[in-house]
Short mmCIF file of C-alpha atoms in Angstrom, two decimals:
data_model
loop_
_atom_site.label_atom_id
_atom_site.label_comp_id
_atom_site.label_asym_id
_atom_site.label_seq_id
_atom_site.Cartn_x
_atom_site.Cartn_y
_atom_site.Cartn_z
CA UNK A 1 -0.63 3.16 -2.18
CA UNK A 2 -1.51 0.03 -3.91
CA UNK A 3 0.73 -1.89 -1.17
CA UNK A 4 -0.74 0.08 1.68
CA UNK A 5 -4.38 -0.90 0.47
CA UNK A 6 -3.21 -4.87 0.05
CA UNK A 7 -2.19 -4.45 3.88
CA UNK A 8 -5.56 -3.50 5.17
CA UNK A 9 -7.12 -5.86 3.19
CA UNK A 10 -4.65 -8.76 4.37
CA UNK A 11 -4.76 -7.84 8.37
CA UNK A 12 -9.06 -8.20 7.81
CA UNK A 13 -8.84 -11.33 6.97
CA UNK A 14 -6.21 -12.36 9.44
CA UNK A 15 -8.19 -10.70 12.08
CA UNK A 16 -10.55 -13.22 10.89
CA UNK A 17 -8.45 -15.92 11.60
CA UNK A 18 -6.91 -16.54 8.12
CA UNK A 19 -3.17 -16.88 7.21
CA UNK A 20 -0.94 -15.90 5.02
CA UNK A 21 0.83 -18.41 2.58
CA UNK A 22 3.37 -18.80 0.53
CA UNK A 23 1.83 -19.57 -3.05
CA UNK A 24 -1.80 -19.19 -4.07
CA UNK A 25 -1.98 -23.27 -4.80
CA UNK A 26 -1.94 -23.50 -1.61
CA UNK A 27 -5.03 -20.49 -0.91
CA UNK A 28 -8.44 -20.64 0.09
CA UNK A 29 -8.43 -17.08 -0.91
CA UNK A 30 -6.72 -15.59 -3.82
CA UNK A 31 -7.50 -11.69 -4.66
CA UNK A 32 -5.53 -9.70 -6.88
CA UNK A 33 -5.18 -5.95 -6.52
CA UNK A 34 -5.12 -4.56 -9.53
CA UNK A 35 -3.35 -1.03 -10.87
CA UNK A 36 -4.59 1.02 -13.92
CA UNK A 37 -2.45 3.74 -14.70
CA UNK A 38 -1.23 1.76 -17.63
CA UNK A 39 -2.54 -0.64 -20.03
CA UNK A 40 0.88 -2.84 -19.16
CA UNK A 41 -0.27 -3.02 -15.59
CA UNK A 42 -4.34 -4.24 -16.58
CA UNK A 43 -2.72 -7.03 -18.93
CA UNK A 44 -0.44 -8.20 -16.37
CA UNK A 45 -3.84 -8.75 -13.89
CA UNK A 46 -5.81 -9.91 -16.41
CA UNK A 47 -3.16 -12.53 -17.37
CA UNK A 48 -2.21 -13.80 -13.85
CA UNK A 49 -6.14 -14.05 -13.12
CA UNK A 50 -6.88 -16.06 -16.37
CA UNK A 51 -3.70 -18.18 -15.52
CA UNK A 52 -5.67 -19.08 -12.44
CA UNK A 53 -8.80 -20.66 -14.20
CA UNK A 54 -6.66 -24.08 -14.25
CA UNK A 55 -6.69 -23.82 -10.46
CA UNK A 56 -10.43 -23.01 -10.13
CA UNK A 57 -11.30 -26.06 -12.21
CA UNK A 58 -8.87 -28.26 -9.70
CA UNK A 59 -10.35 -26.62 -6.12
CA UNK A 60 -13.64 -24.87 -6.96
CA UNK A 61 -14.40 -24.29 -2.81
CA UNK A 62 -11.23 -21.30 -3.83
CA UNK A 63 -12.78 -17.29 -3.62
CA UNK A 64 -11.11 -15.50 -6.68
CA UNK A 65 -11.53 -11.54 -6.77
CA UNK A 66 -10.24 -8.51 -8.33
CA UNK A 67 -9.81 -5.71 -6.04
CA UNK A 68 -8.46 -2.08 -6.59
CA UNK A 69 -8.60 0.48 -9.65
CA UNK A 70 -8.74 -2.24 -12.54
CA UNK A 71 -11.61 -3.03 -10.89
CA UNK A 72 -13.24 -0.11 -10.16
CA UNK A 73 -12.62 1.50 -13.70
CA UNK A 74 -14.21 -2.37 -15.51
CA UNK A 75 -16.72 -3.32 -12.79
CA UNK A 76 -18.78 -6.50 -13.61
CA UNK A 77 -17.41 -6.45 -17.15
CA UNK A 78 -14.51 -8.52 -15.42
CA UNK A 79 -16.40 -11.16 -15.21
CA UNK A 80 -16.69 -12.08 -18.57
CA UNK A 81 -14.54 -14.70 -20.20
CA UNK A 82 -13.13 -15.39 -16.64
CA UNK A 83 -16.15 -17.50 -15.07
CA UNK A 84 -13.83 -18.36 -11.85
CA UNK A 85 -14.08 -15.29 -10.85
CA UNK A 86 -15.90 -14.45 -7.73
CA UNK A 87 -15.59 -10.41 -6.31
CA UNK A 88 -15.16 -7.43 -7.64
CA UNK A 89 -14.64 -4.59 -5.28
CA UNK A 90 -13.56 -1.35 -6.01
CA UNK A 91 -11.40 1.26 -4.39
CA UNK A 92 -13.40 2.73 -1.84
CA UNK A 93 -14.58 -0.97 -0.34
CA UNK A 94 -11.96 -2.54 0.84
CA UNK A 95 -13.10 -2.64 4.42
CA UNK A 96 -16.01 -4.89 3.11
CA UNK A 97 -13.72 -7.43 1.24
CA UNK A 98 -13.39 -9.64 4.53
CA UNK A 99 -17.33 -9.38 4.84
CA UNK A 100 -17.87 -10.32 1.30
CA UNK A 101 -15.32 -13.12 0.97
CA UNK A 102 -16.66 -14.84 4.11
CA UNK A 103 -20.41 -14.67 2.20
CA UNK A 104 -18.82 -16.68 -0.56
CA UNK A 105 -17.12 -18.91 1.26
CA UNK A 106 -20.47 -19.90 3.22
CA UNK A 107 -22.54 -19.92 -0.34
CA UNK A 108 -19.80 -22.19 -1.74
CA UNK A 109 -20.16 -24.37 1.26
CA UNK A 110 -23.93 -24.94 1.18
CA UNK A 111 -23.39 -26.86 -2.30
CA UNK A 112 -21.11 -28.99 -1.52
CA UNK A 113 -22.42 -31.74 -3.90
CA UNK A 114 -21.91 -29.62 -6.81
CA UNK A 115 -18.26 -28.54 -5.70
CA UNK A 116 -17.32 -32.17 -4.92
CA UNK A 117 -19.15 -33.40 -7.90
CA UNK A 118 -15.42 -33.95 -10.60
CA UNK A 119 -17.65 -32.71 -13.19
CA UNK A 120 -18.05 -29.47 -11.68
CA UNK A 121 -17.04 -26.44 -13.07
CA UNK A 122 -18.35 -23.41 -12.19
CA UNK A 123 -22.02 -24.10 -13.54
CA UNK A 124 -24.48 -21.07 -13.57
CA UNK A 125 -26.43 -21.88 -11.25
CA UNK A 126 -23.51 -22.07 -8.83
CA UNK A 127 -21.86 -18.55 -9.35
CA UNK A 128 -22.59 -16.09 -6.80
CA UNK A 129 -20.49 -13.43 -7.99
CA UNK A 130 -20.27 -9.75 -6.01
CA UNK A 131 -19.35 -6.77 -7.97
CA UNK A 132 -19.07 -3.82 -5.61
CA UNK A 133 -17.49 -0.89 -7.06
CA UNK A 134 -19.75 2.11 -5.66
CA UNK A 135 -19.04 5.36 -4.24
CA UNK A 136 -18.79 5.33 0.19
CA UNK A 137 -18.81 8.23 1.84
CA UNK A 138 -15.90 8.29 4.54
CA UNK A 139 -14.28 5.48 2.57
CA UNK A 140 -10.40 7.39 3.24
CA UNK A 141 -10.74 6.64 7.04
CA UNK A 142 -11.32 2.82 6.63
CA UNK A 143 -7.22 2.32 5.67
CA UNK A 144 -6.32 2.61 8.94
CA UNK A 145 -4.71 -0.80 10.20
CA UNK A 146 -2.24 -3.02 9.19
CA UNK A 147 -0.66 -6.61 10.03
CA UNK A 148 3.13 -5.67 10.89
CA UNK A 149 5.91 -8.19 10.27
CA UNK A 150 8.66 -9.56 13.03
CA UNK A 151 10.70 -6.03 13.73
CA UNK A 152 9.23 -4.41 10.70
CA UNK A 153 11.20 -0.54 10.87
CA UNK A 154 9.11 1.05 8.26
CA UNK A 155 5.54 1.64 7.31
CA UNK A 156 2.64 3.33 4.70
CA UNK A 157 -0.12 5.59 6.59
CA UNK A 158 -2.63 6.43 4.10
CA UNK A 159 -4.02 10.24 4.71
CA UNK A 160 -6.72 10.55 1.97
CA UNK A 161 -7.78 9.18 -0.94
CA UNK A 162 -8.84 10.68 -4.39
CA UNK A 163 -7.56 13.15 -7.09
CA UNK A 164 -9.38 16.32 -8.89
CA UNK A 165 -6.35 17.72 -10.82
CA UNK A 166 -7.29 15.44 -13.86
CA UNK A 167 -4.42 15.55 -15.56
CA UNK A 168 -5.16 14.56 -19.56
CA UNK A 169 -3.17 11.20 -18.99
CA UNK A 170 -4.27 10.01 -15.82
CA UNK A 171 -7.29 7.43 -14.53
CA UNK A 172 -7.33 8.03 -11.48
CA UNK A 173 -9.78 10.62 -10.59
CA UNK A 174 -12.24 8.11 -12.21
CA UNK A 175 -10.39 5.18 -9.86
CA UNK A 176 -10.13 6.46 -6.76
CA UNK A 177 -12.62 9.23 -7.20
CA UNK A 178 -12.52 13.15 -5.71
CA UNK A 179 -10.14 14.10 -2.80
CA UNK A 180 -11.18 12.95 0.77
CA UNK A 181 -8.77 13.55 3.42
CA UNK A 182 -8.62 11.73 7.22
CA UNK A 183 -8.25 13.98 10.25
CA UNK A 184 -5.30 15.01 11.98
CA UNK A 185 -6.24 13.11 15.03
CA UNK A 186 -6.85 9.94 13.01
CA UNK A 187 -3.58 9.74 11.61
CA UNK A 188 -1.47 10.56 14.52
CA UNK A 189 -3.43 8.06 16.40
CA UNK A 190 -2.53 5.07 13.88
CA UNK A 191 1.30 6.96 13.96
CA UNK A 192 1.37 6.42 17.72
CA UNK A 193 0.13 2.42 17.01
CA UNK A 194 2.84 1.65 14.87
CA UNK A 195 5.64 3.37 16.46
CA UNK A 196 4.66 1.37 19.67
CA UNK A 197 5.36 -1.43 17.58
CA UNK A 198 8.58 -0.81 16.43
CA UNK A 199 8.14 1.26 13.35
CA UNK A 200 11.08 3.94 12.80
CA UNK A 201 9.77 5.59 9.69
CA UNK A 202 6.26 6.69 8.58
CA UNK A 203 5.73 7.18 4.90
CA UNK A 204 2.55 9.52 4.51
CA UNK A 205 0.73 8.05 1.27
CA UNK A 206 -2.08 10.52 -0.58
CA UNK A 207 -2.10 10.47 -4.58
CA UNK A 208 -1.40 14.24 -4.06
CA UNK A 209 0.09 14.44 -0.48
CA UNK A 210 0.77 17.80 -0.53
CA UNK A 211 -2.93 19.06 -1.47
CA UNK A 212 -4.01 16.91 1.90
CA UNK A 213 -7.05 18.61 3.40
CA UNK A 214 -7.32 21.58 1.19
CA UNK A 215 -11.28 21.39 1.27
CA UNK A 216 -11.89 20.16 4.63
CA UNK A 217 -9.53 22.42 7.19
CA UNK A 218 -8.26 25.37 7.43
CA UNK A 219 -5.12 26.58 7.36
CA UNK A 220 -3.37 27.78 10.86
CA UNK A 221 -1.07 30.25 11.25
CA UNK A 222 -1.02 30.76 7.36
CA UNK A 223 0.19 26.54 6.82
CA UNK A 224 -1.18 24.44 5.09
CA UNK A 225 -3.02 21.03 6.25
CA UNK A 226 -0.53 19.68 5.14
CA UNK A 227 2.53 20.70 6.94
CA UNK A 228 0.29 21.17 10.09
CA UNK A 229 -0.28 17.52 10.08
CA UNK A 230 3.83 16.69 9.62
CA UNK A 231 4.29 19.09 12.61
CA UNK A 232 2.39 17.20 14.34
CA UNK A 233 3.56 13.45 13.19
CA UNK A 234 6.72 15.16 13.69
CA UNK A 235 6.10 15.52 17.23
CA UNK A 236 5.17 11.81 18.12
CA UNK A 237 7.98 10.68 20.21
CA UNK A 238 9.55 7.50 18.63
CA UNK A 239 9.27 9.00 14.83
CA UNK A 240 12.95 8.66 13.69
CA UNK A 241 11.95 9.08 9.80
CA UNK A 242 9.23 11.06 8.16
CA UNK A 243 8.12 10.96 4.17
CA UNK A 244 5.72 11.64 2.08
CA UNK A 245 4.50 10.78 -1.68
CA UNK A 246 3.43 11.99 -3.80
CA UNK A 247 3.25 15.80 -3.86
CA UNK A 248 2.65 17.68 -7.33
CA UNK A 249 4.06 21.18 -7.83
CA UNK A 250 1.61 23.46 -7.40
CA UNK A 251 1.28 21.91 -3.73
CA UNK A 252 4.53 22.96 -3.06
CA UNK A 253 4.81 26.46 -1.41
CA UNK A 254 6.55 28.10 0.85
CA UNK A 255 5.28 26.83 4.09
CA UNK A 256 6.26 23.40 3.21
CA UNK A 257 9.91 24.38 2.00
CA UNK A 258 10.15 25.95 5.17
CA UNK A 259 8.92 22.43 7.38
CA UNK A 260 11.96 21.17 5.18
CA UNK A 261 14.24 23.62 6.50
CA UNK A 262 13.01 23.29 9.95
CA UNK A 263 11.52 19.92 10.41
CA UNK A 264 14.69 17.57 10.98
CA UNK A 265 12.39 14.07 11.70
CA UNK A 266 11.25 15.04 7.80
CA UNK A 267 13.89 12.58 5.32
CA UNK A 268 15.96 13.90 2.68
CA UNK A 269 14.43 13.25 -0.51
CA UNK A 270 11.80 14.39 -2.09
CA UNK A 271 9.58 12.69 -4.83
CA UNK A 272 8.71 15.41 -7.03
CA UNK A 273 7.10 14.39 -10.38
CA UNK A 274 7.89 16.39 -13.51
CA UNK A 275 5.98 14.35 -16.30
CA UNK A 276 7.62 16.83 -19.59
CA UNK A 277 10.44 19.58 -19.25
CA UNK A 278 8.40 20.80 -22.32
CA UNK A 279 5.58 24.17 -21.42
CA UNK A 280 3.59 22.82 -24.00
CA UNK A 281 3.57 19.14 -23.34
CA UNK A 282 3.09 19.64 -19.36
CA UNK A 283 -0.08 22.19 -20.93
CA UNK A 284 -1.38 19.85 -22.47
CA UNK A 285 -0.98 17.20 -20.02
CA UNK A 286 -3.02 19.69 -17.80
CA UNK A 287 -0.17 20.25 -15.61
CA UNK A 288 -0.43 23.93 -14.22
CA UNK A 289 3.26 24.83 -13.96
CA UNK A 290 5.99 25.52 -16.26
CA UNK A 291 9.05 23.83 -16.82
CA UNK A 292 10.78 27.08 -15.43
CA UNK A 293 8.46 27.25 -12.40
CA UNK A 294 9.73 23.67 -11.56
CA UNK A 295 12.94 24.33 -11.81
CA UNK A 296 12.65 27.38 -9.46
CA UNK A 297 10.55 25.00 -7.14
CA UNK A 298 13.57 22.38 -7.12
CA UNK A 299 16.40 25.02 -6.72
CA UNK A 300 14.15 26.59 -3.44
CA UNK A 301 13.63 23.01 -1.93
CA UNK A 302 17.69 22.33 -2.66
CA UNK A 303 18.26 25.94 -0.56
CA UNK A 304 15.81 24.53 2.30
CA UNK A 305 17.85 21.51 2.97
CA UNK A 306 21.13 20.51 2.31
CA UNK A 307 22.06 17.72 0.79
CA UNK A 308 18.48 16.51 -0.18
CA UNK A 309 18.00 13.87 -2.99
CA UNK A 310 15.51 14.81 -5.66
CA UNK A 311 13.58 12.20 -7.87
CA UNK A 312 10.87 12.47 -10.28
CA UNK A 313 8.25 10.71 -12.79
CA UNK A 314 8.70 11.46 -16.42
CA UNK A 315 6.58 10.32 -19.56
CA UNK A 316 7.89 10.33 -22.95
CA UNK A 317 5.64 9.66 -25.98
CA UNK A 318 3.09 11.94 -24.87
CA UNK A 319 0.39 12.87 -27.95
CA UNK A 320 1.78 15.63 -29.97
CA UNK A 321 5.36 15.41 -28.60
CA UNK A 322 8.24 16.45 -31.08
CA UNK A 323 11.55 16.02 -31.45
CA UNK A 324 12.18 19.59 -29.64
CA UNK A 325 9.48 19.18 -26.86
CA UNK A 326 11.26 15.64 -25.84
CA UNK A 327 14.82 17.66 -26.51
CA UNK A 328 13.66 20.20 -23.89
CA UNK A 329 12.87 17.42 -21.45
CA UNK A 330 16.33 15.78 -22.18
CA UNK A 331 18.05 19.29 -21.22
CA UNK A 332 16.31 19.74 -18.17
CA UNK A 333 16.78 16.27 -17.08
CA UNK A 334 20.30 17.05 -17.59
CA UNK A 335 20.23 20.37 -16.02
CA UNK A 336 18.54 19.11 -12.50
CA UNK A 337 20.82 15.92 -12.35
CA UNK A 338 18.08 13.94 -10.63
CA UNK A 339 19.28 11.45 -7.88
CA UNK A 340 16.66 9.12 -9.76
CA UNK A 341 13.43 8.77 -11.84
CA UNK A 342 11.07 6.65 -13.10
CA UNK A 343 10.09 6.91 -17.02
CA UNK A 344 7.35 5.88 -18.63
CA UNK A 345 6.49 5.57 -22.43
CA UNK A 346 2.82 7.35 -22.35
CA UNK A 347 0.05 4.69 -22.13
CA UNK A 348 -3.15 5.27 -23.23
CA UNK A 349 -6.04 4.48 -21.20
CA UNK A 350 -9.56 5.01 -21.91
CA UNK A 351 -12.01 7.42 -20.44
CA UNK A 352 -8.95 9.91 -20.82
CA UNK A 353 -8.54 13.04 -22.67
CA UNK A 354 -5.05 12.09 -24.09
CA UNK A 355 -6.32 9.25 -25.53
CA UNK A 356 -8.27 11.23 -28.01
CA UNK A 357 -5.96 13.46 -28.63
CA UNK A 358 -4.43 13.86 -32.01
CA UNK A 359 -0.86 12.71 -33.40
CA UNK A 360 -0.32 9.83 -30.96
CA UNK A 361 2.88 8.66 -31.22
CA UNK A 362 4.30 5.56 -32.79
CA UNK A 363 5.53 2.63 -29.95
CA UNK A 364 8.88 2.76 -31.55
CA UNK A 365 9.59 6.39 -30.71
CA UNK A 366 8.76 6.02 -27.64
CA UNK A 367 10.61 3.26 -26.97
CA UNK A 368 13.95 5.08 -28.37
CA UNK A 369 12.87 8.14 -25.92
CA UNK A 370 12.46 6.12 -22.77
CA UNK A 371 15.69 3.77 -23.60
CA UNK A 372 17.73 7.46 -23.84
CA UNK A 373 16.27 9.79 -21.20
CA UNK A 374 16.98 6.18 -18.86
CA UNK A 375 20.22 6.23 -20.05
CA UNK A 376 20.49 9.70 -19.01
CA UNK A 377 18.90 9.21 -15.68
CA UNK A 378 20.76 6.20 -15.33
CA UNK A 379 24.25 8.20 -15.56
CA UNK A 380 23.07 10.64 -12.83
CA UNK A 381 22.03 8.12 -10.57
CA UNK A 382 25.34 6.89 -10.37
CA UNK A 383 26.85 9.74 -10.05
CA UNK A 384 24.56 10.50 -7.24
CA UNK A 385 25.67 6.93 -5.28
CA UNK A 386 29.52 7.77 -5.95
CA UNK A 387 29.48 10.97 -4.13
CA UNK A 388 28.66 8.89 -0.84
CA UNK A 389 31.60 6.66 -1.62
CA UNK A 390 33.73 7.59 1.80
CA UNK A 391 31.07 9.07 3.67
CA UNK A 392 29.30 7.33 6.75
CA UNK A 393 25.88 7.30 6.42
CA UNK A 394 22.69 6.52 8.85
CA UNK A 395 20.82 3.59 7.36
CA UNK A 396 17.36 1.96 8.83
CA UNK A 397 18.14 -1.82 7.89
CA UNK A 398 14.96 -2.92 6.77
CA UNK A 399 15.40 -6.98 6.18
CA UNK A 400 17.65 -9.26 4.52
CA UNK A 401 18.80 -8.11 0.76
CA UNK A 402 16.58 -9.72 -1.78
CA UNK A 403 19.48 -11.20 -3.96
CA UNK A 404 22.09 -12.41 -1.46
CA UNK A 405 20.03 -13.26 2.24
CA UNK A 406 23.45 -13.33 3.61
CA UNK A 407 23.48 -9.52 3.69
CA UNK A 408 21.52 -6.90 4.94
CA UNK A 409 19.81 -4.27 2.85
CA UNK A 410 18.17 -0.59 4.41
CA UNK A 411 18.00 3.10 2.93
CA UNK A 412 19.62 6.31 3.73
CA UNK A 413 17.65 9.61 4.63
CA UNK A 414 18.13 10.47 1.11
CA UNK A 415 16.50 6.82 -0.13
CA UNK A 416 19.11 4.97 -1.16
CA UNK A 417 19.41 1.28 -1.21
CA UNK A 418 22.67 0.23 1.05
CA UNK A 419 23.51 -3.35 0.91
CA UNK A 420 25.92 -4.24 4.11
CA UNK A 421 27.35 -7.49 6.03
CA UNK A 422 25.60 -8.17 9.39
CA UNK A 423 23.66 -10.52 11.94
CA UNK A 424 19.65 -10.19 12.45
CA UNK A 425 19.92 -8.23 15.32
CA UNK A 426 20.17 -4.99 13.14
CA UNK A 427 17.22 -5.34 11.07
CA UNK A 428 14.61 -2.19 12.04
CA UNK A 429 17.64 -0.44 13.54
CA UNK A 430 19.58 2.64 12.47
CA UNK A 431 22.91 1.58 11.88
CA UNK A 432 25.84 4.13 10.54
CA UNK A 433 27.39 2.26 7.42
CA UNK A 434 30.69 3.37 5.80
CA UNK A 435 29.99 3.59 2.44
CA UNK A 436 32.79 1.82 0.32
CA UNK A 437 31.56 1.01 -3.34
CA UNK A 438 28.40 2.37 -5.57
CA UNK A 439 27.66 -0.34 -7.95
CA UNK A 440 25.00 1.05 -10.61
CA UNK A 441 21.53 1.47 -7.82
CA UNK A 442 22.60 0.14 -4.86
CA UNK A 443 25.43 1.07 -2.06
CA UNK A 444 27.91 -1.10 -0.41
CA UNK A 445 29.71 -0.43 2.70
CA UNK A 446 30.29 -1.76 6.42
CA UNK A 447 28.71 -0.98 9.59
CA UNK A 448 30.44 1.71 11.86
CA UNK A 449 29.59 0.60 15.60
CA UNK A 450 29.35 3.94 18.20
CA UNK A 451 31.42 3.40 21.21
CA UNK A 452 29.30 1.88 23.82
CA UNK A 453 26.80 0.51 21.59
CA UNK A 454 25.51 -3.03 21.62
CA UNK A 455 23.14 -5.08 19.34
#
């Protein structure tokens, strides 16, 4: 979501007549957008930003800004102790950063004596900060385009914004604020854009996808929003991949099991966080399912589609967490074999219920619960990329592989990293690999070329 919201942000101010470049000392514009869900994630922004202030001293003409849920959860507090900083905006403005950025640039401009003047740095009198973190009404229909690269094959569409589960852990209710969902019409419209451009695969974005329009339309034929608005990115011709992320569980009932089961355009994995595999951890996380329930749910969704590739979010360390409640996470990690998951050591973060909670736990138990339940994970994901070992599987090649440019990198249905040998001509193509090694995450094999078929 975070990327999807950089996007929009970066095609305004190329629409503008800005470009891209390579490193920010070579910027005009330099904006950071920030996550919150953990304190890890606020240091890292606040760190990069302050590293900055050297830069600021040496071109002061440069816009600095915070953007995102950082800065929508500190506001103007930001500004303190980092006096080269410029904007502020907030989650629901980020169709006004291009507005804001060029009203800085021009007040900058009309003093040029004082930016030219060696002595200057950042005087008073000079600072025209804009702090802009305030509530807009229609705010989840302004992510709506985005600068493409050369052949890019996949791409983010943003449905809604907002949360109001409010989970005892989590910012982002306060963040991104309540659940506001785009039209169906909207978001086929910006599907049909990007598929004329060469996009493959659509990636439906909501920070709980599966609860999209619950408030605003009615269900049809006894669906949900939700699955009526896959049926119907389903049916735009050129669609050769459809996701979603991230549902919750309690999001998850029958009629979208059964789009899995009938749906084919709809990918093979599903993202489906747990958080505990303990009933009274995930209560008091404010959860609303069971461990038992979620089980069931992943068992049903396994039934719906063959094959499918299951991954999750899990946080260890929660307050109040015993040796038994993370043992009963541990079993049912091992019990559901997950094709992959991402754990966390609980973080607090202010404003939240957990945070207050009593009988936090100590950093070093947590640390020796993440380091085993990765270990754990860490077995089944590679026991997940050895059962394709032999098979031929359809992979969109996506771009050149990050640690060897001489190869190609792309993803199965089932989201799998495949790292093959071949020319430029098939990135944003499917291509059928033979898969002939699993080394720890990622998938190596060679491209199986269909009779007839020509890149």
């Amino acid at each position: 979501m975070n990327e999807r919201d950089s996007e929009q942000v970066a095609h305004s101010l190329m629409a503008r007549g800005y470009e891209r470049v390579a490193h920010e000392s070579e910027a005009d514009v330099v904006l950071l957008n920030t996550c919150s869900v953990r304190d890890m994630a606020d240091q890292k922004a606040l760190g990069k930003m302050g590293m900055l202030g050297r830069m600021a001293k040496e071109r002061p003409h440069v816009v600095f800004g915070f953007l995102g849920c950082m800065a929508q959860a500190r506001g103007a507090s930001l500004l303190k102790g980092l006096p080269h900083v410029d904007l502020v905006v907030g989650t629901q403005k980020f169709h006004r950063v291009a507005d804001y950025v060029e009203e800085l640039v021009a007040k900058k401009t009309a003093h040029p004596a004082g930016i030219t003047d060696p002595g200057y740095s950042r005087m008073d009198d000079l600072r025209f900060p804009i702090v802009d973190v305030a509530d807009e009404a229609g705010s989840q229909s302004t992510i709506r385009e985005q600068q493409l690269a050369l052949k890019q094959a996949t791409a983010f569409v943003s449905i809604m914004q907002g949360c109001n589960m409010h989970c005892t852990f989590c910012i982002v209710p306060q963040t991104r604020g309540a659940e506001r969902s785009r039209s169906i019409r909207e978001i086929v419209s910006e599907v049909r854009d990007l598929v004329s451009r060469g996009v493959k695969e659509i990636t439906l974005l909501g920070q709980i996808v599966n609860l999209y329009g619950r408030h605003e339309f009615p269900k049809m034929e006894n669906n949900s929003p939700f699955v009526q608005l896959l049926e119907a990115v389903h049916e735009v011709e050129g669609v050769k991949r459809l996701r979603f992320t991230s549902p919750h569980p309690i999001g998850f009932r029958g009629d979208l099991i059964d789009a899995l089961s009938r749906l084919p355009k709809l990918a093979e994995h599903v993202h489906l966080p747990l958080q505990s595999g303990s009933n009274k951890v995930l209560k008091a996380m404010h959860r609303t399912y069971s461990a038992e329930k979620y089980v069931d749910l992943v068992q049903r969704i396994r039934q719906a589609r063959d094959g499918i590739a299951i991954t999750t979010d899990i946080i260890v360390g929660f307050p109040g967490e015993t040796e038994d409640d993370y043992k009963q996470t541990r079993d049912l990690v091992e019990e559901i074999q997950f094709d992959n998951a991402f754990v966390f050591r609980y973080s607090p973060r202010r404003d939240t219920q957990a945070a207050e909670m009593p009988d936090q736990i100590d950093e070093r138990t947590k640390e020796e619960r993440n380091q085993d339940l990765l270990r754990l994970v860490n077995e089944s994901t590679r026991r997940a990329g050895k059962r394709l070992v032999g098979q031929c599987v359809e992979v969109l090649c996506e771009r050149p592989s990050k640690t060897n440019p001489a190869r190609l990198m792309g993803r199965t249905r089932t989201n799998k990293i495949v790292v093959f040998e071949g020319g430029n001509e098939f990135i944003g193509e499917l291509v059928d690999v033979q898969i002939e090694q699993a080394n720890g995450f990622s998938l190596y094999g060679t491209p199986v070329l269909k009779a007839g078929a020509a890149f």
